[in-house]
Amino acid sequence: MGASLSLLAENGSGNGGPSLGDIPESCVACVFLYLTPPEICNLARLNWAFRGAASSDAVWEAKLPSNYHNLLDILPHTDGDTHHKLSKKAIFAILSRPHPLDDGNKEVWLDRFSGRVCMSISAKAMAITGIEDRRYWNWVPTEESRFPVIAYLQQIWWFEVAGVVKFPLNPDIYTLSFRIHLGKFSKRLGRHVCKFEHTHGWGIKPVRFELSTSDGQQASTECFLDDTEQDVANGSHKRGCWIDIKVGEFTVSESDPETEVRFSMKQIDCTHSKGGLCVDSVSIIPSNLRERRRGF
Amino acid sequence: MSSSEERKLILKSSDNEEFVVKESSAVQCLTIKNLVEDRCVSDPIPLANVDSKILALVIEFMEKHAETTLSNSEKKEFDVEFVKKPFDDLLELILAANYLDFRELMDVLCNTCAKQMENWSVEEVREKFNIQNDYTVEEEKAARAENPWAFE
């Protein structure tokens, strides 16, 4: 390696060749740019150089979404005045927890692995036709949701659930999905138990799902919520578990200060009634959440 | 063709081997670029922290990436093959790229390193890479407890 006093010679292990522990903190920080936050926090336990790199602002600034200042300003429970005193890692830690908005009817958080912005909107924040009539809909408390209640439909002819959200989403491509459950559920002795006494009408005609944005993007899909004869033959089961029905995707670009998204699900063919369905929430999650990592 | 494209530099490794490179390739290393711009170029430029084996590899990468006739995908293909080296060599290259401030090489190497470290436990990383644990018992406990939010 030569007689000169290089970093290698000072700290190097005796058996020629450097070890990862000799790498200066700045290099470790560079490697961390390519690891996820949980991986970084895990490796902070290696030694002091790793711990130092794992706290470096440069690493965490790269993990935060570009509009994180907006998020800190908007979200309650974050003190806007002390932002500048917090390390970027602390900011990431704060934003990766779900934050309630709109009286707790919405939640926003950063995905821990990718730092991308995610949102969930409770049924409570949506316009549901007939929600005020207890013959049709009821609010049911639950532990199986991010939110304290879900909307349970006993039966109705005009089924329409719609909502709108306006939020400064980070530039990204997002997938919007409805989270629903066929059948009424409860917990008995810690187990998820379902009743289908009211579940009917979903196999007759499909439900139409739509989304649109204020800048003209649109997506829609149709599907039967219940098992049709073909599903039963194929052995698929839609009943008895939470399903996320993907409506479609939309793109937020750099220039959008705030994105407005409208979404709905409808089955308004009044020749048949339908019921026995739980509606929990709509989620807006970046597409391919686990797939996009920096690198090759 | 202006003469600056043909201007050559001599780089000398820590073990006194000399390498002739085109200035246009070498200035991808900001350390060298700064020397050139400040007109502090001695002849040859001594690189005390880089031995000849590693310097040869750095120059190989440098010249490939300076080639204007290659497409980005061709450069990527080269990168994929370039990083197929023993881990010790990769670490030495990282140190060299850091010292020379060669951003492109640094990115490629760090990405490769990160890929190898993904999904390994702390103990595995320590073992495979022979990292000295310079924590006391209390310090290690504190480090373990530091970021619970990342694992919720």
GROMACS .gro file of C-alpha atoms in nm:
model
  448
    1MET     CA    1   0.000   0.000   0.000
    2GLY     CA    2   0.300   0.228   0.007
    3ALA     CA    3   0.478   0.404   0.289
    4SER     CA    4   0.268   0.718   0.284
    5LEU     CA    5   0.037   0.795   0.573
    6SER     CA    6  -0.293   0.725   0.407
    7LEU     CA    7  -0.620   0.678   0.588
    8LEU     CA    8  -0.583   0.309   0.515
    9ALA     CA    9  -0.249   0.278   0.688
   10GLU     CA   10  -0.369   0.463   1.000
   11ASN     CA   11  -0.682   0.263   1.071
   12GLY     CA   12  -0.643  -0.040   0.854
   13SER     CA   13  -0.671  -0.393   0.973
   14GLY     CA   14  -0.343  -0.574   0.988
   15ASN     CA   15  -0.419  -0.829   0.719
   16GLY     CA   16  -0.397  -0.592   0.417
   17GLY     CA   17  -0.717  -0.459   0.259
   18PRO     CA   18  -0.948  -0.216   0.433
   19SER     CA   19  -1.251  -0.320   0.626
   20LEU     CA   20  -1.580  -0.137   0.611
   21GLY     CA   21  -1.501   0.007   0.951
   22ASP     CA   22  -1.213   0.210   0.807
   23ILE     CA   23  -1.435   0.390   0.565
   24PRO     CA   24  -1.481   0.752   0.662
   25GLU     CA   25  -1.824   0.869   0.771
   26SER     CA   26  -1.880   1.061   0.448
   27CYS     CA   27  -1.840   0.743   0.241
   28VAL     CA   28  -2.074   0.549   0.467
   29ALA     CA   29  -2.326   0.830   0.425
   30CYS     CA   30  -2.292   0.787   0.049
   31VAL     CA   31  -2.372   0.414   0.079
   32PHE     CA   32  -2.670   0.503   0.298
   33LEU     CA   33  -2.820   0.706   0.014
   34TYR     CA   34  -2.895   0.368  -0.144
   35LEU     CA   35  -3.041   0.200   0.164
   36THR     CA   36  -3.388   0.237   0.311
   37PRO     CA   37  -3.444   0.420   0.640
   38PRO     CA   38  -3.502   0.101   0.840
   39GLU     CA   39  -3.180  -0.046   0.696
   40ILE     CA   40  -2.991   0.273   0.786
   41CYS     CA   41  -3.121   0.274   1.142
   42ASN     CA   42  -3.031  -0.090   1.174
   43LEU     CA   43  -2.672  -0.033   1.062
   44ALA     CA   44  -2.633   0.263   1.298
   45ARG     CA   45  -2.567  -0.003   1.558
   46LEU     CA   46  -2.241  -0.113   1.393
   47ASN     CA   47  -2.000   0.145   1.527
   48TRP     CA   48  -1.951   0.517   1.575
   49ALA     CA   49  -1.877   0.596   1.211
   50PHE     CA   50  -2.200   0.424   1.106
   51ARG     CA   51  -2.398   0.592   1.378
   52GLY     CA   52  -2.263   0.928   1.269
   53ALA     CA   53  -2.346   0.864   0.905
   54ALA     CA   54  -2.691   0.737   1.006
   55SER     CA   55  -2.769   1.075   1.159
   56SER     CA   56  -2.632   1.286   0.876
   57ASP     CA   57  -2.868   1.550   0.739
   58ALA     CA   58  -2.746   1.485   0.384
   59VAL     CA   59  -2.867   1.124   0.401
   60TRP     CA   60  -3.209   1.207   0.543
   61GLU     CA   61  -3.270   1.509   0.324
   62ALA     CA   62  -3.243   1.269   0.029
   63LYS     CA   63  -3.505   1.041   0.187
   64LEU     CA   64  -3.759   1.315   0.251
   65PRO     CA   65  -4.006   1.411  -0.021
   66SER     CA   66  -3.929   1.737  -0.196
   67ASN     CA   67  -4.229   1.912  -0.041
   68TYR     CA   68  -4.165   1.809   0.319
   69HIS     CA   69  -4.171   2.172   0.436
   70ASN     CA   70  -4.534   2.193   0.321
   71LEU     CA   71  -4.619   1.876   0.508
   72LEU     CA   72  -4.468   2.007   0.830
   73ASP     CA   73  -4.665   2.329   0.797
   74ILE     CA   74  -4.995   2.158   0.731
   75LEU     CA   75  -4.995   1.866   0.965
   76PRO     CA   76  -5.123   1.923   1.316
   77HIS     CA   77  -4.916   1.807   1.612
   78THR     CA   78  -4.600   1.930   1.443
   79ASP     CA   79  -4.475   2.256   1.579
   80GLY     CA   80  -4.406   2.476   1.279
   81ASP     CA   81  -4.176   2.707   1.471
   82THR     CA   82  -3.921   2.450   1.571
   83HIS     CA   83  -3.870   2.287   1.231
   84HIS     CA   84  -3.538   2.450   1.170
   85LYS     CA   85  -3.405   2.309   1.496
   86LEU     CA   86  -3.486   1.951   1.407
   87SER     CA   87  -3.245   1.720   1.229
   88LYS     CA   88  -3.364   1.584   0.896
   89LYS     CA   89  -3.374   1.240   1.053
   90ALA     CA   90  -3.607   1.365   1.326
   91ILE     CA   91  -3.827   1.522   1.060
   92PHE     CA   92  -3.842   1.192   0.874
   93ALA     CA   93  -3.929   1.009   1.196
   94ILE     CA   94  -4.212   1.254   1.266
   95LEU     CA   95  -4.355   1.243   0.915
   96SER     CA   96  -4.341   0.864   0.892
   97ARG     CA   97  -4.604   0.840   1.164
   98PRO     CA   98  -4.967   0.870   1.053
   99HIS     CA   99  -5.093   1.223   1.106
  100PRO     CA  100  -5.466   1.293   1.140
  101LEU     CA  101  -5.623   1.569   0.934
  102ASP     CA  102  -5.971   1.701   0.903
  103ASP     CA  103  -6.091   1.605   1.253
  104GLY     CA  104  -5.926   1.267   1.223
  105ASN     CA  105  -6.114   1.171   0.907
  106LYS     CA  106  -5.796   1.156   0.702
  107GLU     CA  107  -5.445   1.036   0.773
  108VAL     CA  108  -5.121   1.125   0.600
  109TRP     CA  109  -4.782   0.962   0.646
  110LEU     CA  110  -4.452   0.891   0.471
  111ASP     CA  111  -4.383   0.534   0.379
  112ARG     CA  112  -4.096   0.430   0.605
  113PHE     CA  113  -3.902   0.254   0.330
  114SER     CA  114  -3.926   0.495   0.043
  115GLY     CA  115  -4.020   0.827   0.203
  116ARG     CA  116  -4.314   0.861  -0.037
  117VAL     CA  117  -4.636   1.031   0.073
  118CYS     CA  118  -4.941   0.815   0.153
  119MET     CA  119  -5.293   0.909   0.250
  120SER     CA  120  -5.605   0.738   0.376
  121ILE     CA  121  -5.955   0.891   0.380
  122SER     CA  122  -6.222   0.756   0.612
  123ALA     CA  123  -6.577   0.684   0.499
  124LYS     CA  124  -6.668   0.956   0.751
  125ALA     CA  125  -6.519   1.212   0.513
  126MET     CA  126  -6.725   1.088   0.219
  127ALA     CA  127  -7.071   1.171   0.089
  128ILE     CA  128  -7.277   0.853   0.119
  129THR     CA  129  -7.630   0.857  -0.020
  130GLY     CA  130  -7.875   0.757   0.250
  131ILE     CA  131  -7.620   0.766   0.532
  132GLU     CA  132  -7.860   0.947   0.762
  133ASP     CA  133  -8.119   0.668   0.738
  134ARG     CA  134  -8.045   0.386   0.977
  135ARG     CA  135  -8.254   0.145   0.772
  136TYR     CA  136  -7.984   0.172   0.511
  137TRP     CA  137  -7.650   0.262   0.669
  138ASN     CA  138  -7.497   0.249   1.014
  139TRP     CA  139  -7.168   0.362   1.160
  140VAL     CA  140  -6.999   0.067   1.329
  141PRO     CA  141  -6.702   0.105   1.562
  142THR     CA  142  -6.410  -0.118   1.475
  143GLU     CA  143  -6.048  -0.197   1.551
  144GLU     CA  144  -5.983  -0.329   1.202
  145SER     CA  145  -5.933   0.011   1.047
  146ARG     CA  146  -5.705   0.312   1.084
  147PHE     CA  147  -6.023   0.495   1.172
  148PRO     CA  148  -6.257   0.441   1.463
  149VAL     CA  149  -6.570   0.364   1.257
  150ILE     CA  150  -6.665   0.206   0.928
  151ALA     CA  151  -6.992   0.246   0.737
  152TYR     CA  152  -7.205  -0.068   0.720
  153LEU     CA  153  -7.472  -0.096   0.452
  154GLN     CA  154  -7.767  -0.311   0.546
  155GLN     CA  155  -7.953  -0.259   0.222
  156ILE     CA  156  -8.024   0.008  -0.036
  157TRP     CA  157  -8.122   0.052  -0.400
  158TRP     CA  158  -7.921   0.363  -0.477
  159PHE     CA  159  -7.569   0.283  -0.371
  160GLU     CA  160  -7.337   0.580  -0.404
  161VAL     CA  161  -7.027   0.668  -0.205
  162ALA     CA  162  -6.823   0.968  -0.317
  163GLY     CA  163  -6.553   1.195  -0.186
  164VAL     CA  164  -6.301   1.461  -0.270
  165VAL     CA  165  -5.963   1.541  -0.126
  166LYS     CA  166  -5.739   1.842  -0.178
  167PHE     CA  167  -5.381   1.808  -0.060
  168PRO     CA  168  -5.030   1.907  -0.164
  169LEU     CA  169  -4.916   1.563  -0.268
  170ASN     CA  170  -4.553   1.517  -0.359
  171PRO     CA  171  -4.486   1.472  -0.733
  172ASP     CA  172  -4.535   1.101  -0.794
  173ILE     CA  173  -4.770   0.848  -0.950
  174TYR     CA  174  -5.046   0.741  -0.712
  175THR     CA  175  -5.293   0.453  -0.699
  176LEU     CA  176  -5.636   0.514  -0.548
  177SER     CA  177  -5.823   0.220  -0.393
  178PHE     CA  178  -6.142   0.162  -0.196
  179ARG     CA  179  -6.116  -0.062   0.109
  180ILE     CA  180  -6.431  -0.266   0.158
  181HIS     CA  181  -6.550  -0.583   0.326
  182LEU     CA  182  -6.837  -0.805   0.216
  183GLY     CA  183  -7.040  -0.912   0.512
  184LYS     CA  184  -7.066  -0.784   0.865
  185PHE     CA  185  -6.779  -0.876   1.091
  186SER     CA  186  -6.711  -0.886   1.458
  187LYS     CA  187  -6.446  -1.016   1.689
  188ARG     CA  188  -6.527  -1.325   1.884
  189LEU     CA  189  -6.257  -1.453   2.116
  190GLY     CA  190  -6.001  -1.255   1.920
  191ARG     CA  191  -6.104  -1.400   1.584
  192HIS     CA  192  -6.252  -1.220   1.286
  193VAL     CA  193  -6.601  -1.361   1.246
  194CYS     CA  194  -6.831  -1.277   0.953
  195LYS     CA  195  -7.203  -1.275   0.898
  196PHE     CA  196  -7.355  -1.257   0.556
  197GLU     CA  197  -7.721  -1.224   0.654
  198HIS     CA  198  -7.756  -0.896   0.466
  199THR     CA  199  -7.512  -0.963   0.185
  200HIS     CA  200  -7.699  -0.969  -0.142
  201GLY     CA  201  -7.727  -0.804  -0.482
  202TRP     CA  202  -7.357  -0.758  -0.560
  203GLY     CA  203  -7.336  -1.043  -0.805
  204ILE     CA  204  -7.616  -0.910  -1.024
  205LYS     CA  205  -7.460  -0.597  -1.167
  206PRO     CA  206  -7.108  -0.460  -1.124
  207VAL     CA  207  -7.017  -0.157  -0.918
  208ARG     CA  208  -6.858   0.133  -1.102
  209PHE     CA  209  -6.552   0.302  -0.951
  210GLU     CA  210  -6.422   0.634  -1.078
  211LEU     CA  211  -6.160   0.893  -1.003
  212SER     CA  212  -6.081   1.228  -1.158
  213THR     CA  213  -5.840   1.508  -1.086
  214SER     CA  214  -5.879   1.883  -1.122
  215ASP     CA  215  -5.627   1.879  -1.407
  216GLY     CA  216  -5.838   1.642  -1.616
  217GLN     CA  217  -5.696   1.298  -1.537
  218GLN     CA  218  -5.951   1.021  -1.512
  219ALA     CA  219  -5.965   0.653  -1.437
  220SER     CA  220  -6.246   0.406  -1.383
  221THR     CA  221  -6.313   0.041  -1.335
  222GLU     CA  222  -6.610  -0.189  -1.291
  223CYS     CA  223  -6.631  -0.510  -1.099
  224PHE     CA  224  -6.870  -0.742  -0.922
  225LEU     CA  225  -6.816  -0.708  -0.551
  226ASP     CA  226  -6.951  -1.050  -0.468
  227ASP     CA  227  -6.850  -1.388  -0.599
  228THR     CA  228  -7.026  -1.457  -0.925
  229GLU     CA  229  -7.089  -1.816  -1.031
  230GLN     CA  230  -6.763  -1.806  -1.221
  231ASP     CA  231  -6.571  -1.688  -0.915
  232VAL     CA  232  -6.717  -1.970  -0.710
  233ALA     CA  233  -6.617  -2.216  -0.981
  234ASN     CA  234  -6.266  -2.071  -0.980
  235GLY     CA  235  -6.247  -2.096  -0.606
  236SER     CA  236  -6.195  -1.726  -0.547
  237HIS     CA  237  -6.344  -1.572  -0.236
  238LYS     CA  238  -6.433  -1.211  -0.209
  239ARG     CA  239  -6.639  -1.254   0.104
  240GLY     CA  240  -6.519  -1.227   0.454
  241CYS     CA  241  -6.202  -1.027   0.421
  242TRP     CA  242  -6.092  -0.672   0.357
  243ILE     CA  243  -6.038  -0.603  -0.010
  244ASP     CA  244  -5.863  -0.307  -0.168
  245ILE     CA  245  -6.025  -0.236  -0.500
  246LYS     CA  246  -5.790  -0.041  -0.723
  247VAL     CA  247  -5.973   0.234  -0.908
  248GLY     CA  248  -5.681   0.362  -1.109
  249GLU     CA  249  -5.377   0.585  -1.111
  250PHE     CA  250  -5.311   0.956  -1.139
  251THR     CA  251  -4.994   1.160  -1.168
  252VAL     CA  252  -4.893   1.461  -0.964
  253SER     CA  253  -4.634   1.671  -1.141
  254GLU     CA  254  -4.377   1.919  -1.011
  255SER     CA  255  -4.589   2.218  -1.091
  256ASP     CA  256  -4.900   2.115  -0.893
  257PRO     CA  257  -4.915   2.309  -0.569
  258GLU     CA  258  -5.224   2.124  -0.452
  259THR     CA  259  -5.394   1.825  -0.606
  260GLU     CA  260  -5.770   1.779  -0.598
  261VAL     CA  261  -5.896   1.426  -0.651
  262ARG     CA  262  -6.260   1.317  -0.673
  263PHE     CA  263  -6.353   0.954  -0.634
  264SER     CA  264  -6.670   0.750  -0.620
  265MET     CA  265  -6.822   0.407  -0.625
  266LYS     CA  266  -7.175   0.357  -0.750
  267GLN     CA  267  -7.433   0.096  -0.821
  268ILE     CA  268  -7.751   0.290  -0.888
  269ASP     CA  269  -7.952   0.039  -1.086
  270CYS     CA  270  -8.267   0.052  -0.878
  271THR     CA  271  -8.419  -0.266  -1.014
  272HIS     CA  272  -8.237  -0.458  -0.746
  273SER     CA  273  -8.129  -0.386  -0.391
  274LYS     CA  274  -7.789  -0.458  -0.246
  275GLY     CA  275  -7.648  -0.474   0.101
  276GLY     CA  276  -7.429  -0.641   0.357
  277LEU     CA  277  -7.118  -0.438   0.284
  278CYS     CA  278  -6.866  -0.245   0.495
  279VAL     CA  279  -6.697   0.061   0.352
  280ASP     CA  280  -6.385   0.161   0.541
  281SER     CA  281  -6.177   0.408   0.346
  282VAL     CA  282  -6.005   0.522   0.032
  283SER     CA  283  -5.629   0.500   0.015
  284ILE     CA  284  -5.400   0.706  -0.205
  285ILE     CA  285  -5.067   0.529  -0.214
  286PRO     CA  286  -4.774   0.577  -0.453
  287SER     CA  287  -4.777   0.310  -0.721
  288ASN     CA  288  -4.518   0.035  -0.698
  289LEU     CA  289  -4.438   0.141  -0.346
  290ARG     CA  290  -4.172  -0.117  -0.275
  291GLU     CA  291  -4.025  -0.130  -0.619
  292ARG     CA  292  -3.869   0.207  -0.673
  293ARG     CA  293  -3.525   0.223  -0.520
  294ARG     CA  294  -3.232   0.430  -0.639
  295GLY     CA  295  -2.970   0.251  -0.833
  296PHE     CA  296  -2.925   0.035  -1.139
  297MET     CA  297  -0.984   2.003  -3.258
  298SER     CA  298  -0.857   2.231  -2.980
  299SER     CA  299  -0.541   2.143  -2.799
  300SER     CA  300  -0.717   2.113  -2.460
  301GLU     CA  301  -0.877   1.789  -2.574
  302GLU     CA  302  -0.537   1.641  -2.633
  303ARG     CA  303  -0.381   1.776  -2.315
  304LYS     CA  304  -0.252   1.498  -2.100
  305LEU     CA  305  -0.188   1.465  -1.731
  306ILE     CA  306   0.041   1.231  -1.545
  307LEU     CA  307  -0.099   1.075  -1.230
  308LYS     CA  308   0.137   0.908  -0.986
  309SER     CA  309   0.011   0.638  -0.749
  310SER     CA  310   0.121   0.599  -0.388
  311ASP     CA  311   0.360   0.325  -0.498
  312ASN     CA  312   0.521   0.555  -0.752
  313GLU     CA  313   0.372   0.419  -1.070
  314GLU     CA  314   0.288   0.681  -1.333
  315PHE     CA  315  -0.022   0.685  -1.553
  316VAL     CA  316  -0.085   0.913  -1.849
  317VAL     CA  317  -0.446   1.022  -1.889
  318LYS     CA  318  -0.631   1.274  -2.099
  319GLU     CA  319  -0.708   1.590  -1.902
  320SER     CA  320  -1.066   1.576  -2.031
  321SER     CA  321  -1.115   1.235  -1.869
  322ALA     CA  322  -0.930   1.319  -1.550
  323VAL     CA  323  -1.135   1.626  -1.467
  324GLN     CA  324  -1.432   1.401  -1.386
  325CYS     CA  325  -1.243   1.382  -1.055
  326LEU     CA  326  -1.318   1.715  -0.892
  327THR     CA  327  -0.998   1.699  -0.689
  328ILE     CA  328  -0.799   1.695  -1.013
  329LYS     CA  329  -1.030   1.943  -1.182
  330ASN     CA  330  -0.971   2.193  -0.902
  331LEU     CA  331  -0.595   2.152  -0.937
  332VAL     CA  332  -0.619   2.216  -1.311
  333GLU     CA  333  -0.845   2.519  -1.272
  334ASP     CA  334  -0.626   2.668  -1.002
  335ARG     CA  335  -0.325   2.600  -1.221
  336CYS     CA  336  -0.162   2.403  -0.943
  337VAL     CA  337  -0.085   2.106  -1.159
  338SER     CA  338   0.252   1.961  -1.087
  339ASP     CA  339   0.401   1.710  -1.318
  340PRO     CA  340   0.320   1.433  -1.228
  341ILE     CA  341   0.024   1.474  -0.988
  342PRO     CA  342   0.097   1.266  -0.678
  343LEU     CA  343  -0.200   1.071  -0.539
  344ALA     CA  344  -0.077   0.962  -0.200
  345ASN     CA  345  -0.391   0.775  -0.107
  346VAL     CA  346  -0.431   0.559  -0.415
  347ASP     CA  347  -0.212   0.264  -0.509
  348SER     CA  348  -0.139   0.158  -0.865
  349LYS     CA  349  -0.381  -0.134  -0.875
  350ILE     CA  350  -0.674   0.084  -0.770
  351LEU     CA  351  -0.563   0.383  -0.976
  352ALA     CA  352  -0.556   0.166  -1.288
  353LEU     CA  353  -0.919   0.064  -1.219
  354VAL     CA  354  -1.023   0.423  -1.155
  355ILE     CA  355  -0.865   0.528  -1.484
  356GLU     CA  356  -1.042   0.246  -1.667
  357PHE     CA  357  -1.378   0.369  -1.534
  358MET     CA  358  -1.288   0.731  -1.592
  359GLU     CA  359  -1.195   0.680  -1.957
  360LYS     CA  360  -1.502   0.469  -2.030
  361HIS     CA  361  -1.731   0.733  -1.889
  362ALA     CA  362  -1.553   1.013  -2.074
  363GLU     CA  363  -1.615   0.845  -2.410
  364THR     CA  364  -1.872   1.053  -2.592
  365THR     CA  365  -1.942   0.779  -2.847
  366LEU     CA  366  -2.089   0.544  -2.587
  367SER     CA  367  -2.460   0.548  -2.504
  368ASN     CA  368  -2.584   0.558  -2.146
  369SER     CA  369  -2.698   0.197  -2.164
  370GLU     CA  370  -2.355   0.090  -2.289
  371LYS     CA  371  -2.197   0.274  -1.996
  372LYS     CA  372  -2.442   0.102  -1.761
  373GLU     CA  373  -2.347  -0.237  -1.903
  374PHE     CA  374  -1.984  -0.154  -1.839
  375ASP     CA  375  -2.067  -0.049  -1.483
  376VAL     CA  376  -2.242  -0.377  -1.413
  377GLU     CA  377  -1.933  -0.571  -1.517
  378PHE     CA  378  -1.696  -0.325  -1.351
  379VAL     CA  379  -1.838  -0.382  -1.004
  380LYS     CA  380  -1.799  -0.757  -1.022
  381LYS     CA  381  -1.491  -0.745  -0.808
  382PRO     CA  382  -1.391  -0.876  -0.467
  383PHE     CA  383  -1.545  -0.672  -0.190
  384ASP     CA  384  -1.207  -0.548  -0.065
  385ASP     CA  385  -1.138  -0.396  -0.406
  386LEU     CA  386  -1.475  -0.223  -0.400
  387LEU     CA  387  -1.397  -0.071  -0.061
  388GLU     CA  388  -1.058   0.050  -0.179
  389LEU     CA  389  -1.223   0.197  -0.488
  390ILE     CA  390  -1.475   0.378  -0.267
  391LEU     CA  391  -1.193   0.533  -0.067
  392ALA     CA  392  -1.017   0.635  -0.387
  393ALA     CA  393  -1.334   0.779  -0.542
  394ASN     CA  394  -1.394   0.973  -0.222
  395TYR     CA  395  -1.039   1.108  -0.216
  396LEU     CA  396  -1.053   1.202  -0.585
  397ASP     CA  397  -1.410   1.334  -0.551
  398PHE     CA  398  -1.527   1.127  -0.847
  399ARG     CA  399  -1.904   1.142  -0.807
  400GLU     CA  400  -2.008   0.902  -1.082
  401LEU     CA  401  -1.777   0.626  -0.966
  402MET     CA  402  -1.882   0.686  -0.606
  403ASP     CA  403  -2.250   0.646  -0.690
  404VAL     CA  404  -2.197   0.320  -0.877
  405LEU     CA  405  -1.979   0.175  -0.601
  406CYS     CA  406  -2.204   0.282  -0.313
  407ASN     CA  407  -2.509   0.142  -0.485
  408THR     CA  408  -2.331  -0.192  -0.529
  409CYS     CA  409  -2.216  -0.190  -0.169
  410ALA     CA  410  -2.568  -0.110  -0.050
  411LYS     CA  411  -2.712  -0.395  -0.255
  412GLN     CA  412  -2.478  -0.637  -0.086
  413MET     CA  413  -2.566  -0.503   0.257
  414GLU     CA  414  -2.944  -0.516   0.210
  415ASN     CA  415  -3.126  -0.755   0.439
  416TRP     CA  416  -2.821  -0.846   0.641
  417SER     CA  417  -2.840  -0.834   1.017
  418VAL     CA  418  -2.600  -0.614   1.205
  419GLU     CA  419  -2.404  -0.918   1.321
  420GLU     CA  420  -2.371  -1.050   0.967
  421VAL     CA  421  -2.245  -0.718   0.835
  422ARG     CA  422  -1.996  -0.695   1.117
  423GLU     CA  423  -1.868  -1.043   1.050
  424LYS     CA  424  -1.846  -1.023   0.673
  425PHE     CA  425  -1.678  -0.688   0.667
  426ASN     CA  426  -1.465  -0.719   0.975
  427ILE     CA  427  -1.592  -0.402   1.137
  428GLN     CA  428  -1.448  -0.303   1.469
  429ASN     CA  429  -1.715  -0.244   1.723
  430ASP     CA  430  -1.600   0.065   1.907
  431TYR     CA  431  -1.903   0.092   2.133
  432THR     CA  432  -1.906   0.018   2.502
  433VAL     CA  433  -2.186  -0.210   2.618
  434GLU     CA  434  -2.395   0.088   2.731
  435GLU     CA  435  -2.332   0.274   2.407
  436GLU     CA  436  -2.439  -0.026   2.203
  437LYS     CA  437  -2.760  -0.058   2.403
  438ALA     CA  438  -2.830   0.308   2.347
  439ALA     CA  439  -2.764   0.273   1.974
  440ARG     CA  440  -3.004  -0.021   1.955
  441ALA     CA  441  -3.278   0.174   2.129
  442GLU     CA  442  -3.229   0.489   1.928
  443ASN     CA  443  -3.468   0.454   1.634
  444PRO     CA  444  -3.773   0.252   1.734
  445TRP     CA  445  -3.990   0.441   1.486
  446ALA     CA  446  -3.806   0.280   1.195
  447PHE     CA  447  -3.912  -0.068   1.300
  448GLU     CA  448  -4.271  -0.016   1.405
   0.00000   0.00000   0.00000
